[in-house]
Tab-separated table of C-alpha atoms and ligand atoms in Angstrom:
chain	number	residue	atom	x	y	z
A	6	UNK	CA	-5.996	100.479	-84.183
A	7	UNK	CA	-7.492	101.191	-80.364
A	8	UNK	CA	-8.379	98.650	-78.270
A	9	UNK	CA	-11.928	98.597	-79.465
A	10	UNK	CA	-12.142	100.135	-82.839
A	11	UNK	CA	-14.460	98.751	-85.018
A	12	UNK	CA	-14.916	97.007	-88.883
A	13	UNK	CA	-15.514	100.605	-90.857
A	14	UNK	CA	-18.228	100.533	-93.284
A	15	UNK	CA	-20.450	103.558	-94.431
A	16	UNK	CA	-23.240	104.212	-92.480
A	17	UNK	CA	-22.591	107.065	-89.793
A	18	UNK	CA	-22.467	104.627	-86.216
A	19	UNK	CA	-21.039	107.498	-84.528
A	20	UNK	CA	-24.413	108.836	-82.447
A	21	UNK	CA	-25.587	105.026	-82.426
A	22	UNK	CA	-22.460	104.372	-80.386
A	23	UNK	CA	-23.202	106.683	-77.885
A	24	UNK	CA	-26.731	106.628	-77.644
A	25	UNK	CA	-26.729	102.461	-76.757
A	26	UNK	CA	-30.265	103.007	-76.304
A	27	UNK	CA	-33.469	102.539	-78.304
A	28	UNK	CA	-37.064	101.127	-78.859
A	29	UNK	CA	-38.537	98.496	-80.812
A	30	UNK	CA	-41.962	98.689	-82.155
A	31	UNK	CA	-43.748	96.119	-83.112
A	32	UNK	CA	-47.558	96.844	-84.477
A	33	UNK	CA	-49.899	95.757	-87.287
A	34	UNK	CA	-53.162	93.905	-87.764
A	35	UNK	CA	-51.553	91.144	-85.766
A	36	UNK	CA	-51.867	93.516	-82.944
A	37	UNK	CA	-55.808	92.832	-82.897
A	38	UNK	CA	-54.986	88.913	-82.876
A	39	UNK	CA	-53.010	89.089	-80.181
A	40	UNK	CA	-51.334	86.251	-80.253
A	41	UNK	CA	-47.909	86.818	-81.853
A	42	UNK	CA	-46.908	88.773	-84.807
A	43	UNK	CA	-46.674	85.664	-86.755
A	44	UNK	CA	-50.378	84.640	-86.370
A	45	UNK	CA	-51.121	84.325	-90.042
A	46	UNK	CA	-47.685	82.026	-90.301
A	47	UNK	CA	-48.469	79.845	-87.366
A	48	UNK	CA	-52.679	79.192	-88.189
A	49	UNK	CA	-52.068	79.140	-91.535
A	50	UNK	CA	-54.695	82.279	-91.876
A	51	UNK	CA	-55.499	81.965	-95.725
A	52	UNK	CA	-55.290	86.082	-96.803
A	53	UNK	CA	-58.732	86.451	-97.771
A	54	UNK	CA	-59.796	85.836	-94.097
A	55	UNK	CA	-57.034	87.640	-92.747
A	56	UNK	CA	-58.189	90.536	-94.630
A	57	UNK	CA	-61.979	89.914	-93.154
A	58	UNK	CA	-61.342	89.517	-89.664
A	59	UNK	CA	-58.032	92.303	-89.207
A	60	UNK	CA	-57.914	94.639	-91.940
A	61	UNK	CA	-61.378	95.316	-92.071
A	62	UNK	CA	-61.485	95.903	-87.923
A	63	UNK	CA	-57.880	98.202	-87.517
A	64	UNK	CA	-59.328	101.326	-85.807
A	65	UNK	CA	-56.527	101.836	-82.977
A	66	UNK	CA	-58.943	105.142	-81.695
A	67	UNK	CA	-56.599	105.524	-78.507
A	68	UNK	CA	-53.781	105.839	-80.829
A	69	UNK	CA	-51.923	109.263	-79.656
A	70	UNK	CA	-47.617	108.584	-80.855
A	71	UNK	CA	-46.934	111.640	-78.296
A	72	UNK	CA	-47.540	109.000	-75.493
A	73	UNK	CA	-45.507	106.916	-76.792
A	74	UNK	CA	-42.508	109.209	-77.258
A	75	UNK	CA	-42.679	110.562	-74.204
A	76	UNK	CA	-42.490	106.543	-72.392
A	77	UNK	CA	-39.294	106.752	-74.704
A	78	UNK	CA	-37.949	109.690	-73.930
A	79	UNK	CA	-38.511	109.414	-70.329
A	80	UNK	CA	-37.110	105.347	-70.506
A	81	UNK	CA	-33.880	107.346	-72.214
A	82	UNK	CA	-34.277	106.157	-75.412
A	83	UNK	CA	-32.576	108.123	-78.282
A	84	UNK	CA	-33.905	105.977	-81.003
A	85	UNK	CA	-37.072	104.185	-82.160
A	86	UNK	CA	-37.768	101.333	-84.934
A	87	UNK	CA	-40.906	100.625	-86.342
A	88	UNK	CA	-42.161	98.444	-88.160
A	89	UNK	CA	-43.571	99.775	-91.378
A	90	UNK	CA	-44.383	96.781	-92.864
A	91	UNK	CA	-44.469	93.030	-91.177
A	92	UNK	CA	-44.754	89.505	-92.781
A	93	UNK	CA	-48.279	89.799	-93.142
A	94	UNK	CA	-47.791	92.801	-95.634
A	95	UNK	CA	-49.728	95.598	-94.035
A	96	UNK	CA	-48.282	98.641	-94.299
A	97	UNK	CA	-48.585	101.555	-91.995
A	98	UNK	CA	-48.320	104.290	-94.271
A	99	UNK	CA	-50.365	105.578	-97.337
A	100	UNK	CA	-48.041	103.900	-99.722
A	101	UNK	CA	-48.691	104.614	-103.086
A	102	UNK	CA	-47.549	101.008	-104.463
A	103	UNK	CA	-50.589	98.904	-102.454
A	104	UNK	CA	-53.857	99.518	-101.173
A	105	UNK	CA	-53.079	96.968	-98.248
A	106	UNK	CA	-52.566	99.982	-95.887
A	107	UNK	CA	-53.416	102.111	-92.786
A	108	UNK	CA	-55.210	104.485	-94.770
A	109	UNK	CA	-58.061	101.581	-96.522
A	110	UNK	CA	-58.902	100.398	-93.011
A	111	UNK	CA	-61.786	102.147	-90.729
A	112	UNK	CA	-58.968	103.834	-89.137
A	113	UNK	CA	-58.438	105.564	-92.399
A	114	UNK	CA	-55.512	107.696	-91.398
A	115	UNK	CA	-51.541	107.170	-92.329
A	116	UNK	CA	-49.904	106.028	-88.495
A	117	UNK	CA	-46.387	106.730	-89.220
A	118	UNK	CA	-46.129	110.544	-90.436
A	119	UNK	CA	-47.251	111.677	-86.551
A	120	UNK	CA	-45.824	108.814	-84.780
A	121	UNK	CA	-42.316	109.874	-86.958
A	122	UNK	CA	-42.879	113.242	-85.837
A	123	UNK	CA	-43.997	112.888	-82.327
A	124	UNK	CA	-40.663	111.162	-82.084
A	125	UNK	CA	-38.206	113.855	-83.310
A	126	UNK	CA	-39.985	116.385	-81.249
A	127	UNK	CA	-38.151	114.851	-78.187
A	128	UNK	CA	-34.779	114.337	-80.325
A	129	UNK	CA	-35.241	110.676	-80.518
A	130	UNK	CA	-33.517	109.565	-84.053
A	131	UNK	CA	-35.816	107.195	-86.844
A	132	UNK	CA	-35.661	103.837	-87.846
A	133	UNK	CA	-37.549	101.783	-89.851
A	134	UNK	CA	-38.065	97.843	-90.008
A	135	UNK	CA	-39.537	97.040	-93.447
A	136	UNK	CA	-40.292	93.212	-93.904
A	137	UNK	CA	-38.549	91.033	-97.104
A	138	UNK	CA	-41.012	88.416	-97.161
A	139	UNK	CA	-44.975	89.755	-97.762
A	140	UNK	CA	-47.624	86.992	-96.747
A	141	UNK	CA	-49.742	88.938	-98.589
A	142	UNK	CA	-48.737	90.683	-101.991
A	143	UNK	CA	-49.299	88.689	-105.305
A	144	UNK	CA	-45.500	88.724	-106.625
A	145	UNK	CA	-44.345	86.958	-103.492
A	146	UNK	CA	-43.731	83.764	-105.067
A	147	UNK	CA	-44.762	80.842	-101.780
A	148	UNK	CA	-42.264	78.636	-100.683
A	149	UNK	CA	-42.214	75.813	-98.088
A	150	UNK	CA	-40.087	77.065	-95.454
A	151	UNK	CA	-42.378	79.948	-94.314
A	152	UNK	CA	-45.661	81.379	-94.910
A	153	UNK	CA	-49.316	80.392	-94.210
A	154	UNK	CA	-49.894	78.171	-97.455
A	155	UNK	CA	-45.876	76.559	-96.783
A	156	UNK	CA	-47.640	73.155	-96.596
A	157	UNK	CA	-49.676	73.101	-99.707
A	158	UNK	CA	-48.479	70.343	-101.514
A	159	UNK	CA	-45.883	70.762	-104.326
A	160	UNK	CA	-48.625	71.114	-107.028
A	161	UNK	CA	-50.971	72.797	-105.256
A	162	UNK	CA	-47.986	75.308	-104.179
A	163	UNK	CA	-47.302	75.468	-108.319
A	164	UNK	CA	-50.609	76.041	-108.890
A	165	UNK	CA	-50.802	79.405	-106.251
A	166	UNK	CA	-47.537	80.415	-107.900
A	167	UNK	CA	-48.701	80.849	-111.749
A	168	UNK	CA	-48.742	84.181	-112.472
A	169	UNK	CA	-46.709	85.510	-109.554
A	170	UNK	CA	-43.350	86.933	-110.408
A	171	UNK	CA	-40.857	87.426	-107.853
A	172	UNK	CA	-39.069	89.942	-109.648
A	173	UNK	CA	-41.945	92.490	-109.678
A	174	UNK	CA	-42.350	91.775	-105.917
A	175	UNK	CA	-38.389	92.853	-105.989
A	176	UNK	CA	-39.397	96.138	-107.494
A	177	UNK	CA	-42.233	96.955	-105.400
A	178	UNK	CA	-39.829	96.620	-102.376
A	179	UNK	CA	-37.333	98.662	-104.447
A	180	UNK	CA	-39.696	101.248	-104.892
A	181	UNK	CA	-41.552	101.358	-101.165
A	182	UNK	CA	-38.029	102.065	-100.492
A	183	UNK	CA	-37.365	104.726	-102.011
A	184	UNK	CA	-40.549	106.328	-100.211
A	185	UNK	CA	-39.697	105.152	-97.203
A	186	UNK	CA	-36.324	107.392	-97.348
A	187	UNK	CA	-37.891	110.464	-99.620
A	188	UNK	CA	-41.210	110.764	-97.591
A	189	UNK	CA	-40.363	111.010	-93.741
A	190	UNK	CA	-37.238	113.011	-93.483
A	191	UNK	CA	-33.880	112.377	-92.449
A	192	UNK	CA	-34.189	108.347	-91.999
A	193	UNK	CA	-31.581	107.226	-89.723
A	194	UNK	CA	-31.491	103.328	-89.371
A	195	UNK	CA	-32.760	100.966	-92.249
A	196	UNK	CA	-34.139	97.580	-90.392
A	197	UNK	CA	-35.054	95.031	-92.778
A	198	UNK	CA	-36.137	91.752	-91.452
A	199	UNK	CA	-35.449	89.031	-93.098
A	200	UNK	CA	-33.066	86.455	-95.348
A	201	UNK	CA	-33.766	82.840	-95.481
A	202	UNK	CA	-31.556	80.927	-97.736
A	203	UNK	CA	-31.281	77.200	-96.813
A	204	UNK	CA	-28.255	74.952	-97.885
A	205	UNK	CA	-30.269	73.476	-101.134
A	206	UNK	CA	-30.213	76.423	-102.369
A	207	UNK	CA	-34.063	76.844	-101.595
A	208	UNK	CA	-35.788	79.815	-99.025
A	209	UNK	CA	-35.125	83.318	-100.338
A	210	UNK	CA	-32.452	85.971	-99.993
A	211	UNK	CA	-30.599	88.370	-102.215
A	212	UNK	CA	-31.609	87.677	-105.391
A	213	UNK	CA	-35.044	87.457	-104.380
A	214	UNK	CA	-34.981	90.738	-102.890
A	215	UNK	CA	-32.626	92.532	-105.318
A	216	UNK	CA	-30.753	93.516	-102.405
A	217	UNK	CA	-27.945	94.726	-104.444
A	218	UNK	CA	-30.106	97.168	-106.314
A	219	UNK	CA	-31.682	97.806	-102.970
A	220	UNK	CA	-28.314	98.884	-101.624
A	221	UNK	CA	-27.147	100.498	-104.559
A	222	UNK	CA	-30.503	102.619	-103.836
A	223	UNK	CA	-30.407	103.359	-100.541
A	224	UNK	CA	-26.691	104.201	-100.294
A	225	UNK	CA	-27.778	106.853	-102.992
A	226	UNK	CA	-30.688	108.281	-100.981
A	227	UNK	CA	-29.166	108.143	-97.492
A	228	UNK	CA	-25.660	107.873	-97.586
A	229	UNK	CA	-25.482	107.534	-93.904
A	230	UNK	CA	-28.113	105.682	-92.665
A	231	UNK	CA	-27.197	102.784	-90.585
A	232	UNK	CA	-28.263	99.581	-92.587
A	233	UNK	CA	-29.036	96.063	-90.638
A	234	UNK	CA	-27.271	93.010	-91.470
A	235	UNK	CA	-30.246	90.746	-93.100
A	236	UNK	CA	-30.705	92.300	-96.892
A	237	UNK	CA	-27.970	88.594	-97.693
A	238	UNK	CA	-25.269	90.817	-98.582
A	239	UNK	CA	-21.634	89.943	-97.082
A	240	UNK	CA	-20.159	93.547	-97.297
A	241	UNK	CA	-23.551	95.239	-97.218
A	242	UNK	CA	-24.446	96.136	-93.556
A	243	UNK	CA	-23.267	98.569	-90.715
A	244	UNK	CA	-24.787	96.778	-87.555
A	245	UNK	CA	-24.991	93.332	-86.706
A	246	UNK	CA	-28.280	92.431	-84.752
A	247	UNK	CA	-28.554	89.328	-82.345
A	248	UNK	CA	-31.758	88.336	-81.595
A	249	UNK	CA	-33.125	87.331	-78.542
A	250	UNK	CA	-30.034	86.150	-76.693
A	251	UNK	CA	-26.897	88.112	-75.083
A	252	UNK	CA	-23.908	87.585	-76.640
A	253	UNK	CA	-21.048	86.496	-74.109
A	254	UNK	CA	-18.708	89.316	-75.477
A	255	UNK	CA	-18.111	91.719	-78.571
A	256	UNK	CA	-19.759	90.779	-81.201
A	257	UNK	CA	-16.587	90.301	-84.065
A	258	UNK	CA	-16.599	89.268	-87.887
A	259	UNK	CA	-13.500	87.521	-88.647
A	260	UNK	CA	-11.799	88.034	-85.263
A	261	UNK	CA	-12.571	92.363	-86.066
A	262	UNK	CA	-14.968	93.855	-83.292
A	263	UNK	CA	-17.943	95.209	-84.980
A	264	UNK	CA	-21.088	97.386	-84.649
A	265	UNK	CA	-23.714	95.002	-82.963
A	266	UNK	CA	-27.566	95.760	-81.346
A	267	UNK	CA	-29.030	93.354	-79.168
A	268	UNK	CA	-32.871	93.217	-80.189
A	269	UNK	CA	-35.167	91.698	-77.244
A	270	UNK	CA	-38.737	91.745	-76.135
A	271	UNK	CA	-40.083	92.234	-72.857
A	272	UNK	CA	-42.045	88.671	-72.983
A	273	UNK	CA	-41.296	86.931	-76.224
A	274	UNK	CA	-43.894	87.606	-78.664
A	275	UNK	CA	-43.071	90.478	-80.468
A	276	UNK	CA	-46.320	91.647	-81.535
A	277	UNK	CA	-48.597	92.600	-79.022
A	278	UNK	CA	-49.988	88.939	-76.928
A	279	UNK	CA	-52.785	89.546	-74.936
A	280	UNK	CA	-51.735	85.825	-72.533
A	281	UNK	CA	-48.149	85.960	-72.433
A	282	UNK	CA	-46.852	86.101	-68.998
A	283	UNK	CA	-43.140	85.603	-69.380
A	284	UNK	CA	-42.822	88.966	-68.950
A	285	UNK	CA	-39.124	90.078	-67.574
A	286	UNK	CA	-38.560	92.916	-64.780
A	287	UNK	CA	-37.122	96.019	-65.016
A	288	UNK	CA	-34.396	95.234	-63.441
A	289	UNK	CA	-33.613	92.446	-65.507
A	290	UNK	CA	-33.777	94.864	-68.597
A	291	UNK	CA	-31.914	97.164	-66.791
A	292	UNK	CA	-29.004	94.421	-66.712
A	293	UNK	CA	-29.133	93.504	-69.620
A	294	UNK	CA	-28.834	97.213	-71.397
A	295	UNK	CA	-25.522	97.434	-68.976
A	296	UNK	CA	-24.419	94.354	-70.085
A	297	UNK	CA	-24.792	94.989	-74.199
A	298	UNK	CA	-22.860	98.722	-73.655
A	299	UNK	CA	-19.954	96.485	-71.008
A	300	UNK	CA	-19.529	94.716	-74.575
A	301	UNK	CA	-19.821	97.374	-76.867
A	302	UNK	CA	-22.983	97.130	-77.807
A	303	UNK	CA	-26.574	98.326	-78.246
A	304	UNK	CA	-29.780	97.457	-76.841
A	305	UNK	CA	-32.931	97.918	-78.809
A	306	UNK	CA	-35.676	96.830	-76.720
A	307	UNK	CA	-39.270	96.287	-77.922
A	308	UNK	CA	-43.065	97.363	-77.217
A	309	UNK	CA	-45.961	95.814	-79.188
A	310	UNK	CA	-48.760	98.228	-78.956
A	311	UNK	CA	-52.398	96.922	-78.807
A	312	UNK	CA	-54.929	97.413	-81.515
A	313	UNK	CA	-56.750	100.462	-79.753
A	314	UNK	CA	-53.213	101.493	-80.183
A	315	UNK	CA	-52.201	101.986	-76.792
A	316	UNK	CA	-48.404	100.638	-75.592
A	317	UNK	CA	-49.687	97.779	-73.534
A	318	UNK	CA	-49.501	99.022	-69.080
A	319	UNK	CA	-47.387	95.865	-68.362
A	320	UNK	CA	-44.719	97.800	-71.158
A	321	UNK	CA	-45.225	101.160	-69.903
A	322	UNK	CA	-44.580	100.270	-66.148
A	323	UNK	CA	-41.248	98.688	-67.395
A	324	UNK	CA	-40.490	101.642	-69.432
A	325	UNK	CA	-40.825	103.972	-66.643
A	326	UNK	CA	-38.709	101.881	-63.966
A	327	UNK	CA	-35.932	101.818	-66.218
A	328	UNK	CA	-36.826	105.542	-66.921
A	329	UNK	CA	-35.748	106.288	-63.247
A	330	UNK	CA	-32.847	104.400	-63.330
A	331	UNK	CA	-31.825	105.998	-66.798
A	332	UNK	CA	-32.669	109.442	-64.451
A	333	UNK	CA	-29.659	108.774	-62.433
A	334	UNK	CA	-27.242	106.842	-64.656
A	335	UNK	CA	-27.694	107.515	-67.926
A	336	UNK	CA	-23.930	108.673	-68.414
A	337	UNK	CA	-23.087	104.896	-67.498
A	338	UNK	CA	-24.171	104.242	-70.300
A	339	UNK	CA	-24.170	107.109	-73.288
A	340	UNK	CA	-20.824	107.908	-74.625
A	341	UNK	CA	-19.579	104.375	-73.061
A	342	UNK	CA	-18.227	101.092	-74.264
A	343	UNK	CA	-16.582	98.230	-73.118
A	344	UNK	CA	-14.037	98.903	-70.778
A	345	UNK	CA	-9.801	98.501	-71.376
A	346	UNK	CA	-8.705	95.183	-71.371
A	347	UNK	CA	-6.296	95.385	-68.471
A	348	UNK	CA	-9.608	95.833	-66.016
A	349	UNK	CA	-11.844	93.064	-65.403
A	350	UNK	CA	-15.052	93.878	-62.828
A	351	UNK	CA	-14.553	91.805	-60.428
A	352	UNK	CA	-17.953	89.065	-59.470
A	353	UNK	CA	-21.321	90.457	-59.877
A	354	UNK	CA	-19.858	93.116	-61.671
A	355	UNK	CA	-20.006	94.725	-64.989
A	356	UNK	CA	-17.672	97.792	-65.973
A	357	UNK	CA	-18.749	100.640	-68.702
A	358	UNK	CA	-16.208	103.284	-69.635
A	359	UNK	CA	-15.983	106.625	-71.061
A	360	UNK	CA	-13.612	106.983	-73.166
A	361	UNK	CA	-13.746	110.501	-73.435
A	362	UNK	CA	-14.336	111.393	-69.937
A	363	UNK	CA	-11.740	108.499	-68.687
A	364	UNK	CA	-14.776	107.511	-66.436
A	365	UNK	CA	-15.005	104.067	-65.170
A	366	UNK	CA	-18.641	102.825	-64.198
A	367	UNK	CA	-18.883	100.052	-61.789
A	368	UNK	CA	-22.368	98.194	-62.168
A	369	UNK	CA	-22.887	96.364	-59.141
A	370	UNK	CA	-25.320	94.009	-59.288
A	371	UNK	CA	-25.159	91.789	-56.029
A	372	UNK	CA	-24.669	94.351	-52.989
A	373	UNK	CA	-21.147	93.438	-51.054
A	374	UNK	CA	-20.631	93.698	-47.336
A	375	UNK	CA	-18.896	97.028	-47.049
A	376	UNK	CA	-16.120	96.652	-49.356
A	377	UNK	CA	-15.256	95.331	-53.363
A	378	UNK	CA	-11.680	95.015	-54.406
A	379	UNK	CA	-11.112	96.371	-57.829
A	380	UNK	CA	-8.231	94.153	-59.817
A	381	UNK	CA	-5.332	96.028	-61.450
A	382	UNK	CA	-6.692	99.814	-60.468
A	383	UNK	CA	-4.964	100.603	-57.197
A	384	UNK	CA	-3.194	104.029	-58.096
A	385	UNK	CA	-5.205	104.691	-61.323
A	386	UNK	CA	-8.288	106.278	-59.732
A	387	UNK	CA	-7.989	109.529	-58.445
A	388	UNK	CA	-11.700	110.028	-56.755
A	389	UNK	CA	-15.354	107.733	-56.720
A	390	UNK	CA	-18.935	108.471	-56.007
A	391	UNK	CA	-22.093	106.516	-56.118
A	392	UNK	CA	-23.882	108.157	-59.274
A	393	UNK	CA	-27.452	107.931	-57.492
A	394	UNK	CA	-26.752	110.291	-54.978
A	395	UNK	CA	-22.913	111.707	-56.281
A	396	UNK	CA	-21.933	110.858	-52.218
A	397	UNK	CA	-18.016	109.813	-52.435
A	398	UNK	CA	-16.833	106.197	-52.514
A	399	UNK	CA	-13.880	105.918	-50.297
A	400	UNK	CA	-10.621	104.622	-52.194
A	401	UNK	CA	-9.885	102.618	-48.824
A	402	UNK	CA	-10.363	98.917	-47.761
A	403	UNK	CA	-10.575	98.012	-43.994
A	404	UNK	CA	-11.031	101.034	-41.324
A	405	UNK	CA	-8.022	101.549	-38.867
A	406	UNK	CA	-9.323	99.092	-36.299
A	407	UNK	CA	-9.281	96.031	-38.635
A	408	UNK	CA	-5.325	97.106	-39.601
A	409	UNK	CA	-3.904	93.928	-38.493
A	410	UNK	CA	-6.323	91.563	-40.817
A	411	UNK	CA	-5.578	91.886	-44.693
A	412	UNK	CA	-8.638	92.320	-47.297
A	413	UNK	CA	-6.502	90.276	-49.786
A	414	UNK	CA	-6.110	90.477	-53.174
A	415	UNK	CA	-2.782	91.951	-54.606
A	416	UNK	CA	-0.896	95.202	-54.387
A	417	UNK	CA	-2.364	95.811	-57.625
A	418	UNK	CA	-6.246	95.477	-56.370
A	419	UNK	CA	-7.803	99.164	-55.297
A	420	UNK	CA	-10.316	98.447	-52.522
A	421	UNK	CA	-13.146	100.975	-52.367
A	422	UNK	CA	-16.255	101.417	-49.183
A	423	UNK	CA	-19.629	100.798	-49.921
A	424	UNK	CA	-22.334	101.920	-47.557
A	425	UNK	CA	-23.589	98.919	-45.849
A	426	UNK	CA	-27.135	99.234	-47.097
A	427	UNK	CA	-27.825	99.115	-50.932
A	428	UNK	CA	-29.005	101.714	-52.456
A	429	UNK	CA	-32.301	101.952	-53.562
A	430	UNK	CA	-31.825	101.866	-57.284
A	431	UNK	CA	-32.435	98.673	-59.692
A	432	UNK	CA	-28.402	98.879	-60.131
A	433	UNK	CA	-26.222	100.866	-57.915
A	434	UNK	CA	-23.716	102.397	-60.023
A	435	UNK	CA	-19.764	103.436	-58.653
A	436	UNK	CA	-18.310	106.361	-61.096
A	437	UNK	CA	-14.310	106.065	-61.038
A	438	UNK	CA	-12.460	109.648	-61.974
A	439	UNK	CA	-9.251	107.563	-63.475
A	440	UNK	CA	-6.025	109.774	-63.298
B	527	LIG	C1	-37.705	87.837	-86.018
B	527	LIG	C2	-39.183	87.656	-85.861
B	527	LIG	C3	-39.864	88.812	-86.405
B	527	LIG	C4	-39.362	90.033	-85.728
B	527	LIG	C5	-37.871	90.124	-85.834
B	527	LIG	C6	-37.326	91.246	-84.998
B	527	LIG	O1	-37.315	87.846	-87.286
B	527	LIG	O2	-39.541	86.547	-86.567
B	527	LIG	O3	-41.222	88.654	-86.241
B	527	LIG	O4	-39.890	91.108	-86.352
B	527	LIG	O5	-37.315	88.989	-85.381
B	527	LIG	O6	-35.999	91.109	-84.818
């Protein structure tokens, strides 16, 4: 067992490993509300006016997908996830099993075939999100946790729910499904979103879904595909997906390192919000995609397009700052995990390694005066550069005139020269040749 092998299971997380990168894509008639992706949830939007005011208006006329794979390709991005279908029920595809679809609304035309397409013309892999719970379709038995009639009262609630069989909302899942994975090609991440069980026993989850059957089905049609962990099923997932927080190390299951994807937005809505200005930089993005792969992870950062179906500028100037990072340092971060155990980046710091190459990548992310000390690799690293530029990092501490003070640290501690000016990249990066 290697230092950081991970829990097998069945999907193929061999390219997701390497690639670390990808984008999350979050649009639907919510897009036109813009104000969160949960709009109909939060106002308590009753579906008959939901259907007035944003299915009867979705005509994104700017839409073009080749813009948006290209801001992915050039960002480095060697996956995408959209979502096909949200909460509110909408689906972006002309599904055969509802008419609640791209293809009913003035836009008329089915948004994921190109956008699918568009994608794998610059070798960036598939995924799709497909929502559990449906705001909208008439199976989808309401329950008080979630939902925009959650606070009906208890009769009222009974009342809405005559008629409605959970069950046959099971099987229309089951079988949008099995399009999803028969209709677009080689699918290569499932992302369904998500479980809700509460302690009483109330909220939904497995058997709600059928998520056994589900699994049962999609194992059959994609044998590989790389299945999220929110379908309520203990043994049935390949990646693990923290949301909206970094994990402080490897994300583990029982003490066993495991596949994990960090999903984040840029602000916090996910959907596309017009007046949201927490809005993180580049560089902060940047730091945080170093710091999932320093832990073995990935980071699946998202976009929520606008309803002329544009990706929104404040997105696309992020995108292309980490783009020209990505330009320079990409192989700190494709092909590499967390580094061995025996070296730990010293402050302001984080290390990605090769494995392959035997490459150590120091991430430094507060500029030193002149000089970092690297614990436990003195003698282990036969030749640096700065990756920006590929100028060499001298394996040397103090120059011959400053002999008689001592840098400190231990025998043990390799000291390495840094120009005195940072360079002008979001993170200088140090690339260590280890013997
Ligand atoms: C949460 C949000 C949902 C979003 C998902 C993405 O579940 O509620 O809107 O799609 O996270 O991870």
């Amino acid at each position: 067992m290697g230092q950081h092998d991970t829990l097998k299971t069945p999907g193929d997380t061999k390219w997701f490993t390497h690639d670390r990168f990808g984008l999350f894509i979050h649009w639907g008639l919510y897009s036109l509300a813009a104000r969160h992706e949960w709009v109909m949830n939060n106002e308590k939007i009753p579906v008959e006016e939901y259907e007035r005011k944003y299915f009867k208006h979705f005509d994104p006329d700017l839409y073009d997908p080749n813009r948006w794979a290209d801001a992915a390709a050039h960002a480095g991005m060697k996956y995408f996830v959209i979502t096909t279908k949200h909460h509110e029920g909408f689906c972006l595809w002309d599904t055969k099993h509802t008419d609640y679809k791209v293809t009913n609304t003035p836009y008329g035309k089915d948004v994921l075939t190109p956008m699918i397409k568009a994608f794998r013309e610059r070798g960036i892999r598939t995924g799709l999100y497909h929502s559990l719970l449906d705001w909208h379709h008439p199976q989808m038995v309401i329950d008080k946790h979630i939902g925009p009639y959650r606070e009906l009262s208890e009769e009222d609630r009974a009342k809405m729910n005559v008629g409605r069989d959970q069950k046959k909302y099971a099987e229309y899942l089951y079988n949008q499904t099995r399009e999803l994975l028969t209709e677009f090609g080689p699918v290569d991440v499932l992302w369904y979103d998500f479980s809700y069980v509460k302690p009483d026993g109330s909220g939904k989850g497995k058997d709600d879904w059928g998520s056994e059957k589900l699994y049962k089905l999609i194992r059959e049609l994609a044998p590989n595909i790389i299945l999220d962990d929110r379908l309520d099923l203990p043994d049935g997932w390949d990646v693990k997906t923290p949301e909206q927080f970094q994990p402080d190390s490897w994300v583990t299951l029982n003490g066993q390192k495991v596949v994990w994807e960090a999903c984040q937005t840029m602000s916090g809505s996910w959907g596309y919000h017009r007046e949201e200005s927490s809005w993180r930089d580049a560089d902060q993005l940047i730091r945080t995609l170093i710091d999932c792969v320093a832990k073995g992870g990935n980071f699946l950062l998202n976009v929520g397009p606008t309803g002329r179906g544009e990706i929104d500028a404040r997105a696309l100037s992020v995108l292309k700052q980490i783009g020209d990072w990505m330009h320079y340092h990409s192989r700190s971060i494709y092909g590499c995990t967390q580094a061995p155990d025996e070296f730990h980046p010293p402050a302001d710091c984080h290390y990605t390694y090769n494995p392959e190459k035997k490459r150590l990548y120091v991430h430094i992310t507060a500029w030193p005066y002149k000089n970092i000390l690297l614990p436990n690799l003195a003698g282990k690293v036969e030749y640096a550069q700065l990756l920006h530029d590929g100028s060499e990092v001298q394996l040397t501490g103090l120059e011959a005139w400053q002999a008689h003070y001592s840098i400190g640290g231990d025998a043990s501690s390799l000291p390495i020269r840094l120009p005195q000016v940072r360079p002008n990249v979001a993170v200088p990066v140090v690339e260590l040749f280890l013997k």
